[in-house]
Coordinates of C-alpha atoms in Angstrom, one line a residue:
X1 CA 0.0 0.0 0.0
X2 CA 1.3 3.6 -1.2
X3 CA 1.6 6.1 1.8
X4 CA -0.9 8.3 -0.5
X5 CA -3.1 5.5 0.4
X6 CA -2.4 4.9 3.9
X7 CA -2.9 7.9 4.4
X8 CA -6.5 8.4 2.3
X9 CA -7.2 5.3 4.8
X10 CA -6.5 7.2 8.1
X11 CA -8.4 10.4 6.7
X12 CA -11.9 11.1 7.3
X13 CA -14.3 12.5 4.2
X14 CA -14.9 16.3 3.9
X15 CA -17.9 17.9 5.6
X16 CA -19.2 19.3 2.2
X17 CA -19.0 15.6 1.0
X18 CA -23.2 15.7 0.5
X19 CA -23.0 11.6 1.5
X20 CA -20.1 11.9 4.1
X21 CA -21.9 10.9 7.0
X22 CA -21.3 6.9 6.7
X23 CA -17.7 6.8 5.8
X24 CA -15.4 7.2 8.8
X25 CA -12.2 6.8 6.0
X26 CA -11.6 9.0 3.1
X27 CA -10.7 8.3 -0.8
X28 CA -7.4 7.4 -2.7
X29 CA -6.8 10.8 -4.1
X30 CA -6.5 8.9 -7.3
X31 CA -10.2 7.8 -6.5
X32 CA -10.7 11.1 -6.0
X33 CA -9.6 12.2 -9.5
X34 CA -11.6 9.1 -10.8
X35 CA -14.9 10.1 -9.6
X36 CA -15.4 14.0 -9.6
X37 CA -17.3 15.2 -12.7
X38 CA -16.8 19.1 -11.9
X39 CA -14.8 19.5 -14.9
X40 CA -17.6 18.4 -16.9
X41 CA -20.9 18.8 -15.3
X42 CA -19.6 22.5 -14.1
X43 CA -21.5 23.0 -17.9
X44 CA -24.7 22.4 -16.1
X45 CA -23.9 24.9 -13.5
X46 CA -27.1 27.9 -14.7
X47 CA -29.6 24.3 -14.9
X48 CA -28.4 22.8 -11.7
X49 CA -29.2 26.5 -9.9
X50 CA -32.6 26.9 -12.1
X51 CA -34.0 23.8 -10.4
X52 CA -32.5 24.4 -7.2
X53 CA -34.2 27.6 -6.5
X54 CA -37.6 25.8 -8.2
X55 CA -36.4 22.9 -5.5
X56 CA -36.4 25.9 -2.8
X57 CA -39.8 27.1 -3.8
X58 CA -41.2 23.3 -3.5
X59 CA -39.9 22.7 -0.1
X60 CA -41.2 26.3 1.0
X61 CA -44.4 25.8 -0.3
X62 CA -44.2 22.3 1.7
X63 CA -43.4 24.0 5.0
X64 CA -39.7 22.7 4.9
X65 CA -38.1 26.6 4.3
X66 CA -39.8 29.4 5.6
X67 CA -40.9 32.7 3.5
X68 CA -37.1 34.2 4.4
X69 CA -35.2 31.1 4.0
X70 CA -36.2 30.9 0.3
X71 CA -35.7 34.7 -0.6
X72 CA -31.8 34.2 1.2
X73 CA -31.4 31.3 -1.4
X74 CA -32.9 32.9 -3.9
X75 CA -30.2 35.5 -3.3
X76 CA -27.5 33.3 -2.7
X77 CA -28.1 31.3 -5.8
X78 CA -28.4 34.9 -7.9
X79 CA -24.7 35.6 -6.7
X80 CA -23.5 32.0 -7.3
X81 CA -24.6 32.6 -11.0
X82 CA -23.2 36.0 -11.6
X83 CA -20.3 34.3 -10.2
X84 CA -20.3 31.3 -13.0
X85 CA -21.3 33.8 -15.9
X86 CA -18.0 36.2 -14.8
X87 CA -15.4 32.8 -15.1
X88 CA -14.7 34.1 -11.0
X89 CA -16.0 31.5 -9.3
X90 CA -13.8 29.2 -7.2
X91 CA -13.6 25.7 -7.6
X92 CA -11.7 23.8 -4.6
X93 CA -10.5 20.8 -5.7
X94 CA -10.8 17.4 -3.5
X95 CA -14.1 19.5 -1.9
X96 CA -16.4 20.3 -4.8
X97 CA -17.0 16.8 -6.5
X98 CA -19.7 17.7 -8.6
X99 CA -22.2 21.2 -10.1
X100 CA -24.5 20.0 -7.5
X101 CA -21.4 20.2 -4.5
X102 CA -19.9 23.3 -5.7
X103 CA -22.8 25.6 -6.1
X104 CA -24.5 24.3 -2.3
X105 CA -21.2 24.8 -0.9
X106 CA -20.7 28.7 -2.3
X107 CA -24.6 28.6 -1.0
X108 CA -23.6 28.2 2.3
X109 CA -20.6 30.3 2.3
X110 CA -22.7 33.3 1.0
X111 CA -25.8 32.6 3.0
X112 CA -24.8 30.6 6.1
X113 CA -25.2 26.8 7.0
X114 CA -27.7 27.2 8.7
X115 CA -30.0 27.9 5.7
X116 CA -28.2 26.3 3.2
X117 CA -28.1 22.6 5.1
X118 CA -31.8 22.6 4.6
X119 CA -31.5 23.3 0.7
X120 CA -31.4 19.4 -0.3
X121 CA -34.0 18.2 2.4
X122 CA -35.6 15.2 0.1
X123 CA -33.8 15.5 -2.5
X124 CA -31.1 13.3 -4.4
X125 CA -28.5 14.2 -6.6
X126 CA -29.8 11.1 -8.7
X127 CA -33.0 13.4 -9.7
X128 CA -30.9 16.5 -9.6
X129 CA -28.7 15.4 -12.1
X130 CA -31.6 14.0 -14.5
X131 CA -33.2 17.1 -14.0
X132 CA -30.4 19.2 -15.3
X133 CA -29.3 17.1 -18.3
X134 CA -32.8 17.8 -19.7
X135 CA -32.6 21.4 -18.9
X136 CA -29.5 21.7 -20.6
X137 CA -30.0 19.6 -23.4
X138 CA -33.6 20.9 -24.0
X139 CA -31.9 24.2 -24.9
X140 CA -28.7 23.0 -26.7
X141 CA -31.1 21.2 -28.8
X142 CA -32.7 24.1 -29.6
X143 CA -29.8 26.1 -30.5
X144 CA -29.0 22.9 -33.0
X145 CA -32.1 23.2 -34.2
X146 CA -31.5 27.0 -34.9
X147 CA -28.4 25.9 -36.9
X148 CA -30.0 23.4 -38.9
X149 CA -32.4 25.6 -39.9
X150 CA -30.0 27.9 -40.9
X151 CA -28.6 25.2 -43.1
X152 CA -32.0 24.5 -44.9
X153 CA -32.1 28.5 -45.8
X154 CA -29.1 28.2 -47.6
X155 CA -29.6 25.1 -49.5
X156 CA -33.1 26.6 -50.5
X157 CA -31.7 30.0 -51.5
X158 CA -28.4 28.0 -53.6
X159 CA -31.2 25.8 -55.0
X160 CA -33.5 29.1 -55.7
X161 CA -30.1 30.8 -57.8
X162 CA -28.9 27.9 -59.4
X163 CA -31.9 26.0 -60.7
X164 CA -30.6 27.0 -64.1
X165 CA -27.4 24.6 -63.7
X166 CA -27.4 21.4 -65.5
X167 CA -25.0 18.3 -64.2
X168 CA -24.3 14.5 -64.4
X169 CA -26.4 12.3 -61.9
X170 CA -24.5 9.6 -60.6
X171 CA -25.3 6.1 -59.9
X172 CA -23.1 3.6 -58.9
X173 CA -20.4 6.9 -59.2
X174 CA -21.0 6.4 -62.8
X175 CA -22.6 9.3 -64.9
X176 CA -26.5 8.0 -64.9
X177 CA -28.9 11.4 -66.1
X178 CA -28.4 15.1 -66.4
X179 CA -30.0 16.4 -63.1
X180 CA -30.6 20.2 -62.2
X181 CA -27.8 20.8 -59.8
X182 CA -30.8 22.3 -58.1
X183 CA -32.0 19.0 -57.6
X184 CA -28.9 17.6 -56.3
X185 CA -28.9 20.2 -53.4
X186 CA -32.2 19.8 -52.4
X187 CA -32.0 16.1 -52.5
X188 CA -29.8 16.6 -48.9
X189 CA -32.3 19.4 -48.1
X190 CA -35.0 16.5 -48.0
X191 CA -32.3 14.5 -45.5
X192 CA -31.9 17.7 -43.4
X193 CA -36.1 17.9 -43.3
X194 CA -36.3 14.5 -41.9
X195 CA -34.1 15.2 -39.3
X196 CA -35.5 18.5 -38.5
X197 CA -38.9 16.3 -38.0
X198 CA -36.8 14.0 -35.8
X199 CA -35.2 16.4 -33.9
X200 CA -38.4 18.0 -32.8
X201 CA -39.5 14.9 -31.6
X202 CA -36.4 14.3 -29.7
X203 CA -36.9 17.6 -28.0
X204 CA -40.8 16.6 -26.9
X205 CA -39.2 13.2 -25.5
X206 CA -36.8 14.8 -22.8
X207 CA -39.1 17.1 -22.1
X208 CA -40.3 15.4 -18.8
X209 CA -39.2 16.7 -15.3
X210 CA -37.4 14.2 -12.7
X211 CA -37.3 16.1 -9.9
X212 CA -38.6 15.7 -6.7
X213 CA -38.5 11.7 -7.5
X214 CA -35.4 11.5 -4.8
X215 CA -32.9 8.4 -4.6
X216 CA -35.1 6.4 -6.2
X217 CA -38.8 6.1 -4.6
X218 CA -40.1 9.6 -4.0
X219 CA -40.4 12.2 -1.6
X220 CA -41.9 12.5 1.9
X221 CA -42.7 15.4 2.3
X222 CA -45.3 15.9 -0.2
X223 CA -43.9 18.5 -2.4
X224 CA -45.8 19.7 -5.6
X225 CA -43.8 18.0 -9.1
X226 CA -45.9 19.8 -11.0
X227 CA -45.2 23.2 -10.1
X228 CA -41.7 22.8 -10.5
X229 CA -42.2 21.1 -13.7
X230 CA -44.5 24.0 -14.9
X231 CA -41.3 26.2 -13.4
X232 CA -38.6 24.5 -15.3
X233 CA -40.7 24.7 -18.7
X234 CA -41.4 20.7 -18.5
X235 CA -44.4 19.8 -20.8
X236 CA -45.3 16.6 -17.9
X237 CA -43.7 15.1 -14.7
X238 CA -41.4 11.6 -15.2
X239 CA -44.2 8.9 -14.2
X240 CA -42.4 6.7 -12.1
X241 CA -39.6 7.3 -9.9
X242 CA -37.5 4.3 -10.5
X243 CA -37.9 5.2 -14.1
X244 CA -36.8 8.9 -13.7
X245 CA -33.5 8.5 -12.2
X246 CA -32.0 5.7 -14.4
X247 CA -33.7 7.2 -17.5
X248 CA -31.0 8.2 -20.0
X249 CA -33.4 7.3 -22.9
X250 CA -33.3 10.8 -24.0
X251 CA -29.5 11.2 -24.3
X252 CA -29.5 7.8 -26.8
X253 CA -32.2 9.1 -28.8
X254 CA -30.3 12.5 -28.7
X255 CA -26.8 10.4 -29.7
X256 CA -29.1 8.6 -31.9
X257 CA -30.5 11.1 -33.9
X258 CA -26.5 13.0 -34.4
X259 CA -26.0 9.7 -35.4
X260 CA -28.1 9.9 -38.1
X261 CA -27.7 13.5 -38.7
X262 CA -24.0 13.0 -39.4
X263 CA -24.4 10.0 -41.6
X264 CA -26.4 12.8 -44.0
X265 CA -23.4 15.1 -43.7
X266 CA -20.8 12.1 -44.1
X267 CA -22.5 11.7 -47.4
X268 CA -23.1 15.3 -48.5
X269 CA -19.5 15.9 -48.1
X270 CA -18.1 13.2 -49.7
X271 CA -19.9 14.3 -53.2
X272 CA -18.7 17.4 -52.8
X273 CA -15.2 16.2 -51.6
X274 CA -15.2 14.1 -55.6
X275 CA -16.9 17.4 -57.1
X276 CA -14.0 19.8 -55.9
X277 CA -11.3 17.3 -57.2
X278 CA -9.5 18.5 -59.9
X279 CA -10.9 15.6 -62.2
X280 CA -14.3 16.7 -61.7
X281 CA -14.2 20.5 -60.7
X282 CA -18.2 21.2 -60.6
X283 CA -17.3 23.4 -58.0
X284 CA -15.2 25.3 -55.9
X285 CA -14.4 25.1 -52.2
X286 CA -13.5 29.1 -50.2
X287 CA -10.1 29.2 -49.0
X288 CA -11.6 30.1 -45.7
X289 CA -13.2 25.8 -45.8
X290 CA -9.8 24.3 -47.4
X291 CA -5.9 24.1 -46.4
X292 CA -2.7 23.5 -48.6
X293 CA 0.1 21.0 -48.5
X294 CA 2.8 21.5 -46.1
X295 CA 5.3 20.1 -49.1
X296 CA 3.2 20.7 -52.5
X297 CA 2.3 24.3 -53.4
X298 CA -0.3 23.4 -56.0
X299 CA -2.6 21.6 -53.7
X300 CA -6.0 23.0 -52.2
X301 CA -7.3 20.1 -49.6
X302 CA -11.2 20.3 -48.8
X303 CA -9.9 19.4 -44.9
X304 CA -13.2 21.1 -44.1
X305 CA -15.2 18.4 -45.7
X306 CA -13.1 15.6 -44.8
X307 CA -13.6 16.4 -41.1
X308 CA -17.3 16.4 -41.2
X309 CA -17.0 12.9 -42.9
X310 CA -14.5 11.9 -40.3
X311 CA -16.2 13.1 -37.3
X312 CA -19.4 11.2 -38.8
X313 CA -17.5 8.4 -37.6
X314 CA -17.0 9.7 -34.1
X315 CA -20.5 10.3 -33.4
X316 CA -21.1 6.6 -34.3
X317 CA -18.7 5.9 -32.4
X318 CA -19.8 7.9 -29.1
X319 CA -23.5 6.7 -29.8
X320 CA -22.7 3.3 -29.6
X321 CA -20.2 3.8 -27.0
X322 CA -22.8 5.3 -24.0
X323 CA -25.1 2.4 -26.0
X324 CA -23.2 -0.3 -24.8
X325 CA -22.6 1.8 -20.7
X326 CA -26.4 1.9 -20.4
X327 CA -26.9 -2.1 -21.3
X328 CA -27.6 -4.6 -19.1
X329 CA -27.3 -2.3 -15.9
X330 CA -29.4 -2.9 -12.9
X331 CA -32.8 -0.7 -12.3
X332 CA -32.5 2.7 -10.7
X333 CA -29.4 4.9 -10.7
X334 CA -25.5 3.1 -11.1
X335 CA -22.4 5.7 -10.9
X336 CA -21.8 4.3 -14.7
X337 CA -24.7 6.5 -15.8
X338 CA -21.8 9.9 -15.1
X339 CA -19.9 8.4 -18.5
X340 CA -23.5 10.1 -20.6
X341 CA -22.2 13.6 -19.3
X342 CA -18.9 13.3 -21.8
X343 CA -20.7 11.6 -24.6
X344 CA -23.9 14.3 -24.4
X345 CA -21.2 17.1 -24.4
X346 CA -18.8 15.7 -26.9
X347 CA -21.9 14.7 -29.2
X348 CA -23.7 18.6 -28.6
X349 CA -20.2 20.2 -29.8
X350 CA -19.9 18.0 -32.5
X351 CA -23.2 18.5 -33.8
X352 CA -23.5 22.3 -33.4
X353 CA -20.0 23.0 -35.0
X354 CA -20.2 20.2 -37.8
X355 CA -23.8 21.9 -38.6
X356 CA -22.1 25.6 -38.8
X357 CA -19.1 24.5 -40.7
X358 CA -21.4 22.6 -43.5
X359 CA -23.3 25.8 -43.4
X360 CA -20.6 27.5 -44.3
X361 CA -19.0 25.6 -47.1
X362 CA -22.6 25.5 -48.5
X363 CA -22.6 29.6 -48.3
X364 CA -19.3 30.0 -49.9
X365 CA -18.2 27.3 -52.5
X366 CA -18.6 28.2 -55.8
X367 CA -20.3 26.4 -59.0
X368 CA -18.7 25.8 -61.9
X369 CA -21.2 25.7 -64.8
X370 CA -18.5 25.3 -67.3
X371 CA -17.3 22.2 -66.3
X372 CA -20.7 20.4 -65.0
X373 CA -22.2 21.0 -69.0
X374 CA -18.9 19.8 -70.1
X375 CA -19.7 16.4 -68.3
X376 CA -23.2 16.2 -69.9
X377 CA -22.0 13.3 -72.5
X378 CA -24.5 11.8 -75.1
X379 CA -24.3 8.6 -74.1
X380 CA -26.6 9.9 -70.4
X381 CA -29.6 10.1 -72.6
X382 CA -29.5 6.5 -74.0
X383 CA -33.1 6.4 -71.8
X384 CA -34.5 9.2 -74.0
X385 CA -34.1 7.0 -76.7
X386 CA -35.7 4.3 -75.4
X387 CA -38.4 6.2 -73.8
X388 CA -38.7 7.6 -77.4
X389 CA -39.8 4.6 -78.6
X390 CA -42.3 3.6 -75.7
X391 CA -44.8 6.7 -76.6
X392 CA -44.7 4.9 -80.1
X393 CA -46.3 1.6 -78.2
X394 CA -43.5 -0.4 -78.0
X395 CA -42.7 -2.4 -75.1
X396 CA -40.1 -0.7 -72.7
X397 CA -38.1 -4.4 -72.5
X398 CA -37.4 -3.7 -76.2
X399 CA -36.6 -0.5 -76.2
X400 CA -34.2 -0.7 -73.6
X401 CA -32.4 -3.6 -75.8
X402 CA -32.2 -1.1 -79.2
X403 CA -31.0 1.5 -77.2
X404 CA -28.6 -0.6 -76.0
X405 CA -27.7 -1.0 -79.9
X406 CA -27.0 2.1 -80.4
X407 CA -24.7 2.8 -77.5
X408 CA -22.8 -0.1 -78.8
X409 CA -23.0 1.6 -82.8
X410 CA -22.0 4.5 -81.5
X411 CA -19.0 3.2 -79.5
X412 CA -18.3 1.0 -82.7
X413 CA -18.3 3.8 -84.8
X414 CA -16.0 6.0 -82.4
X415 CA -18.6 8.8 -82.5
X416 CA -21.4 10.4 -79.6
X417 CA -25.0 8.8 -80.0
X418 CA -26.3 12.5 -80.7
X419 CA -23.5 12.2 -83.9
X420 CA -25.2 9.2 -85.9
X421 CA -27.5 10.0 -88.5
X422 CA -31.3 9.2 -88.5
X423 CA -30.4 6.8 -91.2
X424 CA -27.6 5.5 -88.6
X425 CA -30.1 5.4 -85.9
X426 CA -33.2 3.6 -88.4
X427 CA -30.8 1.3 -89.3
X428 CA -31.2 0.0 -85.5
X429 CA -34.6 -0.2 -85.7
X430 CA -37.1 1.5 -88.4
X431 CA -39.1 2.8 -85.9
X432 CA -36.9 6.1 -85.6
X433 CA -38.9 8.9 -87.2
X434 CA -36.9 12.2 -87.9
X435 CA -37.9 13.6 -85.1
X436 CA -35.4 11.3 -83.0
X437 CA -32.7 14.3 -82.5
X438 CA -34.3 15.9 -80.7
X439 CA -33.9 13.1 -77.8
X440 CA -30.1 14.7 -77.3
X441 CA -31.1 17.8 -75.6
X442 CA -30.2 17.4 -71.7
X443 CA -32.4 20.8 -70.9
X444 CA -35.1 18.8 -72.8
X445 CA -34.3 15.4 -71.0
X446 CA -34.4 17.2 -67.8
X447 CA -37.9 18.8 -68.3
X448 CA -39.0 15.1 -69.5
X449 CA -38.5 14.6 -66.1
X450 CA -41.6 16.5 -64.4
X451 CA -43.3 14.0 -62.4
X452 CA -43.8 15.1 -58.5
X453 CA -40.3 15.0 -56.8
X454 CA -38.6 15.0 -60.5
X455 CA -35.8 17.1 -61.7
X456 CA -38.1 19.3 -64.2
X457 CA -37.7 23.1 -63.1
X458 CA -41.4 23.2 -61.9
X459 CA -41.2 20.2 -59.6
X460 CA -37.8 22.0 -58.2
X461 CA -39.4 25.1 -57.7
X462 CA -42.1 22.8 -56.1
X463 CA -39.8 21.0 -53.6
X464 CA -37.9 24.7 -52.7
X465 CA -41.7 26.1 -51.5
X466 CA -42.1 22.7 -49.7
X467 CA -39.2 22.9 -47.9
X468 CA -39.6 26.6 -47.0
X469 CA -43.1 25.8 -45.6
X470 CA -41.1 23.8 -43.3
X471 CA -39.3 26.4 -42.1
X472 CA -41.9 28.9 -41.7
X473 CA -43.7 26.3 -39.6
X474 CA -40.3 25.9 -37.4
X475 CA -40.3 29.2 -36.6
X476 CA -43.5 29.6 -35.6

C-alpha cells in the first residue's frame, strides 16, 4: 500500500462531501480524481441553480423553508450565478466533486449553513442530475435546431439561384442522367427535413421533469412536481420514480438522432469532396473551408469536408459507445450513468459545430457551370431513346435492348449517339422517325423529367416552396 493511500485510509471525508456521514475513512486521491465530474458537469452549473431555486420554492411551499429562507437562497443562488457567468468562481478541488457540490457549498458560504443545510431536504442528486441534463439539453437542442435551420435557408436560397445549372447524376459513381444541380442540393435538403422532424421529436421526449422523485422512490414530504415542472418549462412530470432516475433514454435518442444526422453530412461531403477534385471541378471550395500541403504548393485540400465525414464516424462511435454503458445495468441509478455527461457534451459540440461548418462551405463554395455542362456526354440520354420509342407503343423491355444497340454503334463507330445520323439510328430499328434528334437535348431530358419530386424546373421550384413551408412552420 502507497503512503498516499495509507494515508487516504486514516483520513476522514470532507464535511461538504453531501454523502459523508457513513464513511469514517476518506478516498485514494487517485479515486478522488476518478470520480469527480466538476470538470464536466460545471457545464450544467445555470440548470443545476434553475431547479435548485424551483427545488427551494417546493420545499417552502411544503413547509420545509420558511418565507425568508427561500428569498436568502434565492439570493444566494443569484450571486453564485453572476459568479459562473463572470469565469470568477472558485472551484476547490478534492471539496467540490460535482455542479450539485460546488454551487450548495458557495450557497452556504454566502448565505450561512444554517439555511443552506436545509436546501437538499428530500432531494437526491440522482434526480438532480436527470433534471439538469434535460434542462441543458432541451436548450442545446434548440440552439442545433436554430443551426440546422440555418442550413436549410441556404440550400433553399443555392437551390432558388442555381436551378438554371445542369449536371451529371451519378449512380453507382458512374454518370446516370443530367439532373438540375438544383435537384442535387435539395435532395440533402430533404435529409436535413427529416431530421429537423426527428429532432423536434427528440426535443418533446426529454421534455419530462425528474425532480422531486429523490434516490429512487419519491419524496416525503409531499412536495408539488408539477409546479416545479410548470417552473422548469417541463411539458409533464417523469411517471415513475424508479424510471426517472435511471432514464437516460433521452441522451441515446439524442446520440441517436447526431447519429443519423451526421451520416447525412458524411455523405453530402463526400460528393462534394469528388466534385472539388481536380478531375471533376463542378465546383469550388472558399479558402476560408480548405488548407494546402505542407510540401506541395499546387494543392488545395477540402480538410473542411473531410472532417465532417471523419467526425461522422466519431459520433457513431460515441452513440454506440454510451449504448453499450447503459446495457444490461441494474434498475435505478449506477455511478456508470456519469460516462452520458462526456458523450452528451462531446456529441452537442460535435453536432452544433459540424452543422455551422457545413453551413458555411454551402454559403461559400462556388459552382462551376463550365465544367458540369462539359460532363453532360450523349451517351446519359440512351433512356430518352428508349423512352422515345415507348410513346410509339413499344414495349419498354425492347426498347431498352435497341438502345442498347445504339450505345454499342456509336462506341463502334468511335462517335457520340447524338452524332449518328437518322439513317444511322433507323438502321437500329425502323421505328426512328426524324424527329429522333431531338432526344439529345439534356435541358429537354431534364424537363421530361416533371413527375412530383422530378428534376423538371417546376417540380424544383415545387420541392424549394415545400421545404420553406417547413421552415416557416419551425419558426412559428
Amino acid at each position: 500500500m502507497s503512503d498516499v493511500q495509507k494515508k487516504a485510509g486514516e483520513s476522514k471525508p470532507t464535511k461538504n462531501k453531501l454523502w459523508g456521514g457513513r464513511f469514517t475513512g476518506g478516498l485514494d486521491p487517485l479515486m478522488e480524481a476518478y470520480n469527480e465530474s466538476l470538470s464536466l458537469d460545471k457545464a450544467f452549473y445555470a440548470e443545476d441553480i434553475d431547479g435548485s431555486i424551483a427545488w427551494a420554492r417546493a420545499n417552502k411551499n411544503a413547509g420545509i423553508l420558511t418565507e425568508e429562507e427561500f428569498k436568502e437562497i434565492e439570493r444566494g443562488f443569484g450571486m453564485v450565478q453572476k459568479e459562473w457567468d463572470s469565469d470568477s468562481f472558485q472551484i476547490k478541488p478534492g471539496v467540490d466533486e460535482d455542479i450539485h457540490t460546488a454551487n450548495e457549498r458557495r450557497l452556504g458560504e454566502i448565505v450561512g449553513q444554517a439555511i443552506a443545510g436545509k436546501l437538499h431536504t428530500g432531494r437526491s442528486r440522482n434526480d438532480q442530475v436527470a433534471t439538469d441534463l434535460r434542462l441543458w439539453l432541451r436548450k442545446k437542442l434548440h440552439e442545433i435546431e436554430d443551426h440546422l435551420t440555418s442550413l436549410l435557408k441556404v440550400i433553399v436560397s443555392r437551390a432558388e439561384n442555381d436551378i438554371d445549372l445542369l449536371l451529371p447524376g451519378y449512380t453507382h459513381l458512374q454518370r446516370a442522367q443530367p439532373v438540375r444541380w438544383s435537384h442535387w442540393l435539395l435532395s440533402y435538403g430533404a435529409c436535413f427535413a427529416r431530421d429537423l422532424r426527428a429532432l423536434e421529436f427528440v426535443i418533446q421526449e426529454l421534455n419530462y421533469c425528474p425532480l422531486g422523485c429523490g434516490a429512487l422512490s419519491g419524496n416525503v414530504f409531499n412536495i408539488d412536481r408539477r409546479a416545479i415542472a410548470d417552473e422548469l418549462g417541463f411539458k409533464e412530470i417523469c411517471m415513475n420514480s424508479m424510471d426517472a432516475v435511471s432514464d437516460r433514454d433521452f441522451l441515446l435518442k439524442t446520440m441517436g438522432w447526431g447519429s443519423d444526422f451526421m451520416l447525412h453530412v458524411s455523405r453530402i461531403a463526400e460528393d462534394l469532396c469528388i466534385y472539388s477534385s481536380q478531375e471533376f471541378g463542378f465546383v469550388k471550395l472558399a479558402d476560408a473551408y480548405s488548407t494546402g500541403s505542407s510540401l506541395m504548393p499546387q494543392k488545395k485540400n477540402p480538410d473542411a469536408l473531410e472532417l465532417l465525414r471523419g467526425k461522422s464516424g466519431t459520433m457513431h462511435g460515441i452513440h454506440s459507445g454510451f449504448r453499450m454503458t447503459l446495457n444490461a445495468l441494474p434498475s435505478t441509478y449506477n455511478k456508470d450513468m456519469q460516462e452520458g455527461t462526456s458523450a452528451i457534451l462531446s456529441t452537442i459540440h460535435l453536432l452544433s459545430t459540424s452543422t455551422l461548418i457545413l453551413t458555411g462551405v454551402l454559403t461559400t463554395l462556388t459552382p462551376n457551370s463550365h465544367r458540369m455542362s462539359s460532363a453532360l456526354e450523349p451517351a446519359m440520354l440512351a433512356t430518352e431513346l428508349a423512352d422515345y420509342l415507348v410513346r410509339k407503343g413499344v414495349p419498354f423491355r425492347e426498347t431498352h435492348h435497341i438502345s442498347g444497340r445504339v450505345v454499342a454503334l456509336a462506341e463502334k463507330m468511335g462517335k457520340g449517339m447524338d452524332e449518328l445520323s437518322v439513317e444511322e439510328l433507323q438502321g437500329v430499328d425502323a421505328r426512328f422517325g426524324g424527329d429522333v434528334k431531338g432526344c439529345f437535348d439534356h435541358e429537354e431530358a431534364v424537363e421530361r423529367r416533371g413527375v412530383e419530386g422530378g428534376t423538371g424546373r417546376g417540380r424544383v421550384v415545387e420541392q424549394v416552396r415545400v421545404l420553406k413551408e417547413l421552415l416557416e412552420k419551425v419558426e412559428i
